Short mmCIF file of C-alpha atoms in Angstrom, two decimals:
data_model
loop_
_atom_site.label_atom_id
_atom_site.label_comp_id
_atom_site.label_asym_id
_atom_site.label_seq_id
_atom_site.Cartn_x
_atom_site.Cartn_y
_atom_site.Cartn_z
CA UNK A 1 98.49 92.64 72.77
CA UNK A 2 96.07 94.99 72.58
CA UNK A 3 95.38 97.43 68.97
CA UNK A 4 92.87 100.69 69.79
CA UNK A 5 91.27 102.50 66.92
CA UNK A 6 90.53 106.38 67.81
CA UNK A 7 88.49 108.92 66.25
CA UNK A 8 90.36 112.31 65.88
CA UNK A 9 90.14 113.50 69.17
CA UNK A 10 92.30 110.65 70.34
CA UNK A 11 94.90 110.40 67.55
CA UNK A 12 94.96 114.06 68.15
CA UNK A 13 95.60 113.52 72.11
CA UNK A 14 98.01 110.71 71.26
CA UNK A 15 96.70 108.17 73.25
CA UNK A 16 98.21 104.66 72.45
CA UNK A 17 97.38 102.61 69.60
CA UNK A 18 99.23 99.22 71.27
CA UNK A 19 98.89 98.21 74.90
CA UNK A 20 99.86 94.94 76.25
CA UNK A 21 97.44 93.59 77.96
CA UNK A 22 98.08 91.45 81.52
CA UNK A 23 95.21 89.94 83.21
CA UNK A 24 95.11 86.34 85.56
CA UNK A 25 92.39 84.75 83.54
CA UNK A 26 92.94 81.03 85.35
CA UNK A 27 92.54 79.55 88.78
CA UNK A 28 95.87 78.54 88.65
CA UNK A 29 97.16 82.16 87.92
CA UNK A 30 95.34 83.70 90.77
CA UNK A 31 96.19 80.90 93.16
CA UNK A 32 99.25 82.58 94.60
CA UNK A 33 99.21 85.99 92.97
CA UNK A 34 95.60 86.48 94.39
CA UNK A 35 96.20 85.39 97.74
CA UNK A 36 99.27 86.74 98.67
CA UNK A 37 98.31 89.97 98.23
CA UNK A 38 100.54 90.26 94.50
CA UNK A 39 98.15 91.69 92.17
CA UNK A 40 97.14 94.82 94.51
CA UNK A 41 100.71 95.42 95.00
CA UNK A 42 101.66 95.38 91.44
CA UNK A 43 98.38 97.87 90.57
CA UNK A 44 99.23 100.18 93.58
CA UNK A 45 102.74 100.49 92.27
CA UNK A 46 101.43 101.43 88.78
CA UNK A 47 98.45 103.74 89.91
CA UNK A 48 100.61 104.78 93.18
CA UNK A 49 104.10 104.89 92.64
CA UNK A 50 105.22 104.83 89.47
CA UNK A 51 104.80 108.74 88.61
CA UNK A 52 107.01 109.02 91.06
CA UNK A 53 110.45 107.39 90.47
CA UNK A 54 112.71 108.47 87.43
CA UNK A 55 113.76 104.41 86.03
CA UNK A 56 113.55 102.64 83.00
CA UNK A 57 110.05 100.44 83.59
CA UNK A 58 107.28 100.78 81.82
CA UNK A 59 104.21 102.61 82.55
CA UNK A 60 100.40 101.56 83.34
CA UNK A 61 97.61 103.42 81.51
CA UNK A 62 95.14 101.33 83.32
CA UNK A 63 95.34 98.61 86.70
CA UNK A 64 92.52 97.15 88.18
CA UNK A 65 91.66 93.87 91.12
CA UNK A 66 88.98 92.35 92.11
CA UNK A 67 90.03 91.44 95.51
CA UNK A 68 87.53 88.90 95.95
CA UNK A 69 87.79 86.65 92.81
CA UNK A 70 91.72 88.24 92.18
CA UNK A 71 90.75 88.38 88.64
CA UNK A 72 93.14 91.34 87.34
CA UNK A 73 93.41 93.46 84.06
CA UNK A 74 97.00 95.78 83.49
CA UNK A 75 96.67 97.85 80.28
CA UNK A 76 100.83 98.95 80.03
CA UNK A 77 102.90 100.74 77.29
CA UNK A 78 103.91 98.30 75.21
CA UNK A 79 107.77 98.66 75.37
CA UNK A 80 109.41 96.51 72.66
CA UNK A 81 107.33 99.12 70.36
CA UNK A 82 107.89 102.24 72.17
CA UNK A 83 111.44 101.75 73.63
CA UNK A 84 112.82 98.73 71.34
CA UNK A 85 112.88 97.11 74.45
CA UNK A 86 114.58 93.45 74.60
CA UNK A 87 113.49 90.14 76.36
CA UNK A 88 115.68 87.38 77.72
CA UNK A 89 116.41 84.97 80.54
CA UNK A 90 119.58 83.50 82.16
CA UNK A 91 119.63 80.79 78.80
CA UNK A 92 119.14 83.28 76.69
CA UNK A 93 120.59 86.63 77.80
CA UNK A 94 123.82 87.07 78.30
CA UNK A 95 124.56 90.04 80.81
CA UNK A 96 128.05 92.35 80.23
CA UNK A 97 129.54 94.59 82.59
CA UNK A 98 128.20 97.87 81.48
CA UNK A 99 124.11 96.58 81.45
CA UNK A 100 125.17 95.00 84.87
CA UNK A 101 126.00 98.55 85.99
CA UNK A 102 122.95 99.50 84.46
CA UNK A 103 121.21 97.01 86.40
CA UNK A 104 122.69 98.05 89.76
CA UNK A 105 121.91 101.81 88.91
CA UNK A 106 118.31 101.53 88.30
CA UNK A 107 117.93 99.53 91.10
CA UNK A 108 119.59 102.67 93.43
CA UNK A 109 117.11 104.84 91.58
CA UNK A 110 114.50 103.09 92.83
CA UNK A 111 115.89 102.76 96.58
CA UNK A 112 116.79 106.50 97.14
CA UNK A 113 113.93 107.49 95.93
CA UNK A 114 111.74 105.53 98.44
CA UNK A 115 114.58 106.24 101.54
CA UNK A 116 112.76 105.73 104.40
CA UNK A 117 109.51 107.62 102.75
CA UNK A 118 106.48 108.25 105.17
CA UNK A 119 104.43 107.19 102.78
CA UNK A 120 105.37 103.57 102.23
CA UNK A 121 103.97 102.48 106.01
CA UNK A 122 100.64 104.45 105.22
CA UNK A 123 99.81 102.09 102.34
CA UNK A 124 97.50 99.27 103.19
CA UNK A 125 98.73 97.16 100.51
CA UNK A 126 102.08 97.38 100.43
CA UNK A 127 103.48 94.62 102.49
CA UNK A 128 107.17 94.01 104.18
CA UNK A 129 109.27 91.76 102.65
CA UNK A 130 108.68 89.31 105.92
CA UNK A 131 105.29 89.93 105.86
CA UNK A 132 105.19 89.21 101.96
CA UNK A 133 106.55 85.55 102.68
CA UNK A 134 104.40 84.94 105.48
CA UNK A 135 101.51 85.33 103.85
CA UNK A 136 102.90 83.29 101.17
CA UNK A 137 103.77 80.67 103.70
CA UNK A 138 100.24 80.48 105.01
CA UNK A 139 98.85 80.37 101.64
CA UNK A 140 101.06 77.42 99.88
CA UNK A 141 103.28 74.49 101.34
CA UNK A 142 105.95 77.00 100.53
CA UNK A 143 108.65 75.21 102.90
CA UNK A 144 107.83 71.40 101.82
CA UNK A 145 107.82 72.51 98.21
CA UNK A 146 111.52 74.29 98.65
CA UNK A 147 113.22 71.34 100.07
CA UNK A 148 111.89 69.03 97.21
CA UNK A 149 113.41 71.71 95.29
CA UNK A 150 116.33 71.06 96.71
CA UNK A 151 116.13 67.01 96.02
CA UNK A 152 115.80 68.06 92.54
CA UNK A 153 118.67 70.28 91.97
CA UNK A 154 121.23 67.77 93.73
CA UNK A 155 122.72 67.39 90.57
CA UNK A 156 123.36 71.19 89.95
CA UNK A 157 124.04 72.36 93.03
CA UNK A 158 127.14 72.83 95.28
CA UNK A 159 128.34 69.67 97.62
CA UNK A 160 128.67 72.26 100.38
CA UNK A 161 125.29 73.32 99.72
CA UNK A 162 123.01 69.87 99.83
CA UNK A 163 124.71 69.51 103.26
CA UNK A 164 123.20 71.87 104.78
CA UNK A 165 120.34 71.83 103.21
CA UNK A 166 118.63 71.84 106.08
CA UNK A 167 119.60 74.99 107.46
CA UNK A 168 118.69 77.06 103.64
CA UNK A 169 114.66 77.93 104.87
CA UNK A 170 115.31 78.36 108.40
CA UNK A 171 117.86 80.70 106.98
CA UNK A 172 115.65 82.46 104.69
CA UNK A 173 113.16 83.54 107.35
CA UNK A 174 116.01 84.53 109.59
CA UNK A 175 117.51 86.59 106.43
CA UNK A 176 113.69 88.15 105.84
CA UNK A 177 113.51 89.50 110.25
CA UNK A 178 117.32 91.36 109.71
CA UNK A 179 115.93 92.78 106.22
CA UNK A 180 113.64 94.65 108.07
CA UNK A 181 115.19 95.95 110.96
CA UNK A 182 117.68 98.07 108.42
CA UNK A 183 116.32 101.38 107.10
CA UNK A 184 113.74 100.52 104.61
CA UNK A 185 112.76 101.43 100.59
CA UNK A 186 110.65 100.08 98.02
CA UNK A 187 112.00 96.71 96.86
CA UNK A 188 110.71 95.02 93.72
CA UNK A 189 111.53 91.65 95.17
CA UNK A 190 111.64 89.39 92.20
CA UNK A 191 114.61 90.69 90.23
CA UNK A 192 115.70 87.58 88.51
CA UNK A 193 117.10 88.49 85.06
CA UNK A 194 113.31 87.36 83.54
CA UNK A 195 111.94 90.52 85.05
CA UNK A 196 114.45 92.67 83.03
CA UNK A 197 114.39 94.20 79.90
CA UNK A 198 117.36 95.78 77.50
CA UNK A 199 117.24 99.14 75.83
CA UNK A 200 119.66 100.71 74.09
CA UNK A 201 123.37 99.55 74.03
CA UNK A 202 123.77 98.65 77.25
CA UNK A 203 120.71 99.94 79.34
CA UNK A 204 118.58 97.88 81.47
CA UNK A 205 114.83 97.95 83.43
CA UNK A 206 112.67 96.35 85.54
CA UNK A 207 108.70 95.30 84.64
CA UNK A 208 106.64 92.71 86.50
CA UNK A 209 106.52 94.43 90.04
CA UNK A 210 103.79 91.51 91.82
CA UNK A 211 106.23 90.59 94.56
CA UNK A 212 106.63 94.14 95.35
CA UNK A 213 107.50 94.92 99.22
CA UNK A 214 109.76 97.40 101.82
CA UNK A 215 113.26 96.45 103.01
CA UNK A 216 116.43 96.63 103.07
CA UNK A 217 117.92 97.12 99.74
CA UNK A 218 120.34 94.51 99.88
CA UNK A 219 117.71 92.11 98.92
CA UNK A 220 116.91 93.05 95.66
CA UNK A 221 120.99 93.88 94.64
CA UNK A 222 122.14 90.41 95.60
CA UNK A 223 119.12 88.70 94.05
CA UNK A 224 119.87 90.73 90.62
CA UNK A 225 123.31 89.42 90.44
CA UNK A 226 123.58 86.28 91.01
CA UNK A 227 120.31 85.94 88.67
CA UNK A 228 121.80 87.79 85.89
CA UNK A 229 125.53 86.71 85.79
CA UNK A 230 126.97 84.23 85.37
CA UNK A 231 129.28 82.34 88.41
CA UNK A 232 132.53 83.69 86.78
CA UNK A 233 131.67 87.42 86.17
CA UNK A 234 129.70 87.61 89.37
CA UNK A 235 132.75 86.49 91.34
CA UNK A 236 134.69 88.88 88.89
CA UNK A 237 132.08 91.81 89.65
CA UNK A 238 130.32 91.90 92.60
CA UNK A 239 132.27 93.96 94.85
CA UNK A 240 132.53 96.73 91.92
CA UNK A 241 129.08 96.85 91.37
CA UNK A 242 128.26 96.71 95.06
CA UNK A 243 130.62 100.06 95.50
CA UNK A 244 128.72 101.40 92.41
CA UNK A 245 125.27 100.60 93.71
CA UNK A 246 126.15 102.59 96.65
CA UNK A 247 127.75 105.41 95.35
CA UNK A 248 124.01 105.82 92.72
CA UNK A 249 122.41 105.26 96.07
CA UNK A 250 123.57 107.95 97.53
CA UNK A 251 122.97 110.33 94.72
CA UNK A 252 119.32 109.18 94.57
CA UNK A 253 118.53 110.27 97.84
CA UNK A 254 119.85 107.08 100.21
CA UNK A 255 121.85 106.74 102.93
CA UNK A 256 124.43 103.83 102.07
CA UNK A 257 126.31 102.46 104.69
CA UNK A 258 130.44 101.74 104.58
CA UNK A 259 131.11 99.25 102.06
CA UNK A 260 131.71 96.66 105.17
CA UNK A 261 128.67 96.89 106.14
CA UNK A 262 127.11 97.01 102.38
CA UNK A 263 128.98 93.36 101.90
CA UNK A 264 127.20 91.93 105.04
CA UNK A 265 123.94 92.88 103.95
CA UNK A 266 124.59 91.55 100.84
CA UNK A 267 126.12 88.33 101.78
CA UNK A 268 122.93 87.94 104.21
CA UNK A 269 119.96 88.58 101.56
CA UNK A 270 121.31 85.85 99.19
CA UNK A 271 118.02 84.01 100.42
CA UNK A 272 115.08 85.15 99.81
CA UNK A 273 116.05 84.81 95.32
CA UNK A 274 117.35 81.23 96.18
CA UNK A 275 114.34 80.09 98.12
CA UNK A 276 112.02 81.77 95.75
CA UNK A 277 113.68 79.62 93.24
CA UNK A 278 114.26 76.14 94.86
CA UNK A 279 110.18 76.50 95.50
CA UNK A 280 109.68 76.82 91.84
CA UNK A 281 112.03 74.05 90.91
CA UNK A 282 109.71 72.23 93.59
CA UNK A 283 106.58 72.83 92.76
CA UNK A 284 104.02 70.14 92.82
CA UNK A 285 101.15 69.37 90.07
CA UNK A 286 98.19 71.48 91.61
CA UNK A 287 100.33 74.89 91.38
CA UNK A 288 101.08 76.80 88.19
CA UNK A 289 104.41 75.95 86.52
CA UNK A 290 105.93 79.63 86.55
CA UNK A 291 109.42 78.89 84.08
CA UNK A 292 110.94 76.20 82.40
CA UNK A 293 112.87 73.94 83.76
CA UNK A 294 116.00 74.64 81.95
CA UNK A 295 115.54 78.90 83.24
CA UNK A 296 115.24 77.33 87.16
CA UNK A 297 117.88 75.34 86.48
CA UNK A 298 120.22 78.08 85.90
CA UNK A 299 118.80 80.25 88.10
CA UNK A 300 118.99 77.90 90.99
CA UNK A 301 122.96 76.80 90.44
CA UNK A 302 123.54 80.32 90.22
CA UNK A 303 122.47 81.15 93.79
CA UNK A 304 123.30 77.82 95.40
CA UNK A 305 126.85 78.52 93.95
CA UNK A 306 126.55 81.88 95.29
CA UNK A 307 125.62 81.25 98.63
CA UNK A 308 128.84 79.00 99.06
CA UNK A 309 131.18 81.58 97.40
CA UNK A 310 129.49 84.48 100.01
CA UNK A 311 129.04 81.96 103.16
CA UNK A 312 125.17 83.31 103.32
CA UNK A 313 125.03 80.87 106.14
CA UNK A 314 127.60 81.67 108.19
CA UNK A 315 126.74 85.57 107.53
CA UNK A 316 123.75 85.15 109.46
CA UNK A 317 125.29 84.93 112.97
CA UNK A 318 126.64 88.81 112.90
#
């Protein structure tokens, strides 16, 4: 956290007093982030694109990369002063029906309002959600480190899962080509229930936008759920909030397809959370431990569970 001191001019201008302050100080931190292009995406979205989408995330007074040593610095409003804004995780945070609307709508916000823009192509940093993981993939064992993942959640996840375990990252690339052949937005890309915030009663946004990428916007919806609810309410919920997600896309500017075609997508992107996940459940001693064990752990029989309910695998073959 960050405390500024101003003479009158700036108390008078009301710039901020508290920033948070986000830099990648350590090897580690800049070992994937740097590389795979993260920490230009996340300052382009905050320099770029943020003035331009109405949502509840927070905003950047200052973003800067060095793109040779990927040594960073984000100055942001600090929103647990200026918004009362709450932190959680899938141990900690427990998500009800009305913040997992909110959920849902911000994410359509952020879709329509990136519809197939002109703009998105034209910027050199902003990478497609394939692209995103294949630069990932040549940059880390990201593959090896999955399926040891999955040898360490066998005793979380789904029978029906661990058999085919072998099919889950061939499945995940496959899921990443059909993502984006549909019309494309701006995704966010890592919307596990970490990356939210609470405000208010029952409002929620989105902050930490490193994985940020175009695609189909199925991708970040599915990932959202199955991060943020639990198995019961997401089987409970999903097909509600899917009808609701498309009915705020529409009114933000998108072009949602029938609801049958909505559920495919959405049955089909189950893949890229999980395998984000299973990778950091896997990771090995020379890469940066990104959560607890306990907050993979959750996160990971979540989706597993969720790709049996949904038959992700099976979905891939329309």
């Amino acid at each position: 956290m960050l405390f500024v001191d101003y003479n009158d001019e700036g108390r008078a201008a009301g710039l901020p007093e508290r920033m948070f302050c986000k830099r990648s100080p350590s090897f580690t931190s800049r070992l994937i982030t740097g590389l795979s292009g993260a920490l230009l995406s996340e300052a382009g979205f905050y320099t770029t694109l943020r003035p331009q989408v109405e949502m509840e995330s927070p905003r950047a007074y200052y973003a800067a990369v060095d793109p040779i040593s990927a040594r960073s610095i984000f100055l942001m409003e600090d929103i647990a002063y200026t918004r009362g804004a709450r932190f959680g995780n899938p141990t900690t945070m427990y998500i009800d029906r009305r913040q997992a609307e909110s959920m849902v709508t911000t994410l359509a916000a952020l879709h329509g309002t990136f519809w197939e823009s002109p703009q998105l192509p034209a910027l050199p940093w902003l990478q497609t959600s394939l692209q995103f993981q294949q630069r990932v993939n040549a940059t880390i064992d990201f593959e090896k480190r999955s399926m040891v993942g999955i040898e360490r959640s066998e005793h979380i996840a789904p029978r029906d899962f661990l058999r085919r375990r072998t099919e889950v990252y061939p499945a995940a690339m496959r899921s990443l080509e059909l993502n984006v052949r549909g019309p494309r937005t701006l995704l966010h890309s890592d919307v596990h229930l970490g990356n939210w915030f609470a405000v208010g009663e029952f409002g929620m946004g989105l902050y930490d936008w490193q994985c940020l990428s175009t695609g189909e916007w199925a991708l970040d919806v599915v990932y959202a759920v199955m991060s943020a609810l639990t198995v019961e309410d997401r089987r409970a919920w999903e097909r509600d909030l899917l009808a609701l997600y498309l009915e705020e896309l529409a009114r933000a500017g998108g072009q949602p397809p029938n609801f049958d075609q909505a559920w495919l997508r959405y049955r089909q992107q189950v893949f890229h959370g999980l395998i984000f996940w299973l990778y950091t459940i896997g990771s090995g001693r020379m890469q940066p431990r990104m959560q607890t064990q306990q907050v993979s752990e959750v996160n990971v029989a979540r989706m597993t569970q969720a790709a049996v309910d949904l038959e992700s695998l099976d979905s891939l073959s329309y």
